Amino acid sequence: QTGLPVDQIEVELRLERPGAAQPALILALTELDAGVYGGALHIPSSGRWLVELRLSRDRQLRYHHTQELVVQ
């Protein structure tokens, strides 16, 4: 809300197949620059996935957003 980069935060992506019994794929993102986080994740199969972005500070969840992703 301030327009300043978000730093000193733990950023994690979770990918899950809707209705699947497999555990989520989890990727901890690395801070590449002030407010810029990145990483690489191999998505093992095509289809519908739910991707959740989680931002935590001091082990407390501060923000999360879930979005559907279709891999072809």
Backbone as JSON Lines, residues from 0, in Angstrom:
{"i":0,"aa":"Q","n":[0.81,-1.19,0.0],"ca":[0.0,0.0,0.0],"c":[0.85,1.26,0.0]}
{"i":1,"aa":"T","n":[2.1,1.14,0.44],"ca":[2.96,2.32,0.48],"c":[3.75,2.5,-0.81]}
{"i":2,"aa":"G","n":[3.77,1.46,-1.65],"ca":[4.57,1.51,-2.86],"c":[6.01,1.1,-2.65]}
{"i":3,"aa":"L","n":[6.39,0.81,-1.42],"ca":[7.75,0.39,-1.11],"c":[7.88,-1.11,-1.3]}
{"i":4,"aa":"P","n":[9.09,-1.61,-1.64],"ca":[9.28,-3.05,-1.79],"c":[9.06,-3.78,-0.48]}
{"i":5,"aa":"V","n":[8.53,-4.99,-0.58],"ca":[8.35,-5.83,0.6],"c":[9.6,-6.68,0.75]}
{"i":6,"aa":"D","n":[10.3,-6.51,1.88],"ca":[11.5,-7.3,2.11],"c":[11.44,-7.94,3.49]}
{"i":7,"aa":"Q","n":[12.43,-8.74,3.79],"ca":[12.49,-9.47,5.06],"c":[11.21,-10.26,5.32]}
{"i":8,"aa":"I","n":[10.78,-10.96,4.28],"ca":[9.56,-11.75,4.38],"c":[9.82,-13.13,3.77]}
{"i":9,"aa":"E","n":[9.15,-14.13,4.25],"ca":[9.26,-15.48,3.71],"c":[8.18,-15.64,2.65]}
{"i":10,"aa":"V","n":[8.59,-16.03,1.44],"ca":[7.65,-16.17,0.32],"c":[7.65,-17.62,-0.13]}
{"i":11,"aa":"E","n":[6.45,-18.16,-0.3],"ca":[6.31,-19.57,-0.65],"c":[5.2,-19.73,-1.67]}
{"i":12,"aa":"L","n":[5.44,-20.59,-2.67],"ca":[4.41,-21.0,-3.62],"c":[4.02,-22.44,-3.3]}
{"i":13,"aa":"R","n":[2.73,-22.72,-3.33],"ca":[2.22,-24.08,-3.14],"c":[1.37,-24.41,-4.36]}
{"i":14,"aa":"L","n":[1.64,-25.55,-4.98],"ca":[0.86,-26.01,-6.12],"c":[0.18,-27.31,-5.75]}
{"i":15,"aa":"E","n":[-1.13,-27.37,-6.0],"ca":[-1.9,-28.57,-5.7],"c":[-2.83,-28.88,-6.86]}
{"i":16,"aa":"R","n":[-3.09,-30.17,-7.08],"ca":[-4.08,-30.6,-8.05],"c":[-5.42,-30.67,-7.32]}
{"i":17,"aa":"P","n":[-6.44,-29.98,-7.8],"ca":[-7.75,-30.05,-7.14],"c":[-8.25,-31.5,-7.09]}
{"i":18,"aa":"G","n":[-8.64,-31.95,-5.92],"ca":[-9.18,-33.29,-5.74],"c":[-8.16,-34.41,-5.71]}
{"i":19,"aa":"A","n":[-6.89,-34.09,-5.84],"ca":[-5.85,-35.13,-5.84],"c":[-5.37,-35.42,-4.42]}
{"i":20,"aa":"A","n":[-4.92,-36.64,-4.22],"ca":[-4.45,-37.05,-2.89],"c":[-2.98,-36.7,-2.67]}
{"i":21,"aa":"Q","n":[-2.25,-36.35,-3.73],"ca":[-0.83,-36.05,-3.59],"c":[-0.64,-34.77,-2.76]}
{"i":22,"aa":"P","n":[0.45,-34.73,-2.01],"ca":[0.74,-33.51,-1.25],"c":[1.1,-32.35,-2.19]}
{"i":23,"aa":"A","n":[1.0,-31.16,-1.68],"ca":[1.31,-29.97,-2.47],"c":[2.79,-29.92,-2.8]}
{"i":24,"aa":"L","n":[3.08,-29.35,-3.97],"ca":[4.47,-29.03,-4.31],"c":[4.75,-27.67,-3.67]}
{"i":25,"aa":"I","n":[5.83,-27.55,-2.94],"ca":[6.13,-26.31,-2.22],"c":[7.47,-25.78,-2.67]}
{"i":26,"aa":"L","n":[7.5,-24.5,-2.99],"ca":[8.73,-23.83,-3.42],"c":[8.91,-22.57,-2.58]}
{"i":27,"aa":"A","n":[9.98,-22.53,-1.81],"ca":[10.34,-21.31,-1.08],"c":[11.06,-20.4,-2.07]}
{"i":28,"aa":"L","n":[10.58,-19.17,-2.23],"ca":[11.19,-18.23,-3.16],"c":[12.3,-17.46,-2.46]}
{"i":29,"aa":"T","n":[13.32,-17.12,-3.22],"ca":[14.49,-16.41,-2.71],"c":[14.39,-14.94,-3.07]}
{"i":30,"aa":"E","n":[14.81,-14.08,-2.15],"ca":[14.82,-12.64,-2.46],"c":[15.98,-12.36,-3.42]}
{"i":31,"aa":"L","n":[15.65,-11.91,-4.63],"ca":[16.65,-11.62,-5.65],"c":[17.1,-10.17,-5.61]}
{"i":32,"aa":"D","n":[16.21,-9.3,-5.19],"ca":[16.46,-7.87,-5.08],"c":[15.41,-7.33,-4.13]}
{"i":33,"aa":"A","n":[15.48,-6.07,-3.77],"ca":[14.52,-5.5,-2.83],"c":[13.1,-5.66,-3.37]}
{"i":34,"aa":"G","n":[12.31,-6.5,-2.71],"ca":[10.93,-6.72,-3.1],"c":[10.73,-7.64,-4.29]}
{"i":35,"aa":"V","n":[11.81,-8.25,-4.79],"ca":[11.73,-9.16,-5.94],"c":[12.13,-10.56,-5.47]}
{"i":36,"aa":"Y","n":[11.23,-11.52,-5.67],"ca":[11.46,-12.89,-5.22],"c":[11.32,-13.82,-6.42]}
{"i":37,"aa":"G","n":[12.08,-14.91,-6.42],"ca":[12.01,-15.83,-7.55],"c":[12.48,-17.22,-7.2]}
{"i":38,"aa":"G","n":[12.24,-18.13,-8.13],"ca":[12.64,-19.51,-7.99],"c":[12.19,-20.28,-9.21]}
{"i":39,"aa":"A","n":[12.53,-21.54,-9.28],"ca":[12.14,-22.39,-10.42],"c":[11.5,-23.66,-9.88]}
{"i":40,"aa":"L","n":[10.43,-24.06,-10.5],"ca":[9.7,-25.25,-10.08],"c":[9.3,-26.04,-11.32]}
{"i":41,"aa":"H","n":[9.58,-27.32,-11.31],"ca":[9.15,-28.2,-12.39],"c":[7.74,-28.68,-12.08]}
{"i":42,"aa":"I","n":[6.8,-28.4,-12.98],"ca":[5.43,-28.88,-12.81],"c":[5.36,-30.24,-13.5]}
{"i":43,"aa":"P","n":[5.09,-31.3,-12.74],"ca":[5.26,-32.67,-13.24],"c":[4.25,-33.14,-14.28]}
{"i":44,"aa":"S","n":[3.1,-32.48,-14.41],"ca":[2.12,-32.93,-15.4],"c":[1.2,-31.8,-15.81]}
{"i":45,"aa":"S","n":[0.59,-31.98,-16.95],"ca":[-0.34,-30.97,-17.45],"c":[-1.66,-31.08,-16.69]}
{"i":46,"aa":"G","n":[-2.52,-30.12,-16.91],"ca":[-3.83,-30.14,-16.28],"c":[-4.05,-28.92,-15.41]}
{"i":47,"aa":"R","n":[-5.05,-29.03,-14.59],"ca":[-5.48,-27.92,-13.73],"c":[-4.73,-27.98,-12.4]}
{"i":48,"aa":"W","n":[-4.18,-26.85,-11.98],"ca":[-3.47,-26.72,-10.72],"c":[-4.0,-25.5,-9.97]}
{"i":49,"aa":"L","n":[-3.94,-25.55,-8.66],"ca":[-4.2,-24.38,-7.82],"c":[-2.86,-23.91,-7.29]}
{"i":50,"aa":"V","n":[-2.57,-22.63,-7.51],"ca":[-1.31,-22.04,-7.07],"c":[-1.62,-21.06,-5.95]}
{"i":51,"aa":"E","n":[-0.98,-21.26,-4.81],"ca":[-1.18,-20.35,-3.67],"c":[0.14,-19.65,-3.36]}
{"i":52,"aa":"L","n":[0.09,-18.33,-3.31],"ca":[1.22,-17.5,-2.9],"c":[1.02,-17.17,-1.43]}
{"i":53,"aa":"R","n":[2.03,-17.44,-0.61],"ca":[1.95,-17.18,0.83],"c":[3.1,-16.29,1.27]}
{"i":54,"aa":"L","n":[2.79,-15.21,1.95],"ca":[3.8,-14.29,2.48],"c":[3.7,-14.34,4.0]}
{"i":55,"aa":"S","n":[4.83,-14.62,4.65],"ca":[4.86,-14.72,6.12],"c":[6.0,-13.88,6.67]}
{"i":56,"aa":"R","n":[5.8,-13.4,7.87],"ca":[6.84,-12.7,8.61],"c":[6.73,-13.15,10.06]}
{"i":57,"aa":"D","n":[7.89,-13.48,10.65],"ca":[7.91,-13.97,12.03],"c":[6.99,-15.17,12.21]}
{"i":58,"aa":"R","n":[6.99,-16.06,11.2],"ca":[6.2,-17.3,11.2],"c":[4.69,-17.06,11.24]}
{"i":59,"aa":"Q","n":[4.27,-15.86,10.91],"ca":[2.84,-15.55,10.89],"c":[2.43,-15.19,9.47]}
{"i":60,"aa":"L","n":[1.4,-15.87,8.96],"ca":[0.92,-15.61,7.61],"c":[0.36,-14.2,7.52]}
{"i":61,"aa":"R","n":[0.89,-13.41,6.59],"ca":[0.47,-12.02,6.44],"c":[-0.41,-11.82,5.21]}
{"i":62,"aa":"Y","n":[-0.24,-12.69,4.19],"ca":[-1.0,-12.54,2.95],"c":[-0.99,-13.87,2.22]}
{"i":63,"aa":"H","n":[-2.09,-14.18,1.56],"ca":[-2.1,-15.33,0.66],"c":[-3.11,-15.08,-0.45]}
{"i":64,"aa":"H","n":[-2.8,-15.64,-1.59],"ca":[-3.66,-15.5,-2.77],"c":[-3.6,-16.82,-3.53]}
{"i":65,"aa":"T","n":[-4.76,-17.33,-3.92],"ca":[-4.83,-18.58,-4.67],"c":[-5.41,-18.29,-6.05]}
{"i":66,"aa":"Q","n":[-4.8,-18.92,-7.05],"ca":[-5.26,-18.73,-8.42],"c":[-5.14,-20.06,-9.16]}
{"i":67,"aa":"E","n":[-6.05,-20.28,-10.09],"ca":[-6.02,-21.5,-10.89],"c":[-5.04,-21.32,-12.06]}
{"i":68,"aa":"L","n":[-4.3,-22.38,-12.36],"ca":[-3.35,-22.41,-13.45],"c":[-3.63,-23.66,-14.27]}
{"i":69,"aa":"V","n":[-3.7,-23.49,-15.6],"ca":[-3.88,-24.64,-16.48],"c":[-2.61,-24.83,-17.28]}
{"i":70,"aa":"V","n":[-1.99,-26.0,-17.12],"ca":[-0.75,-26.34,-17.81],"c":[-1.08,-27.28,-18.97]}
{"i":71,"aa":"Q","n":[-0.62,-26.93,-20.15],"ca":[-0.91,-27.77,-21.33],"c":[0.31,-28.54,-21.76]}
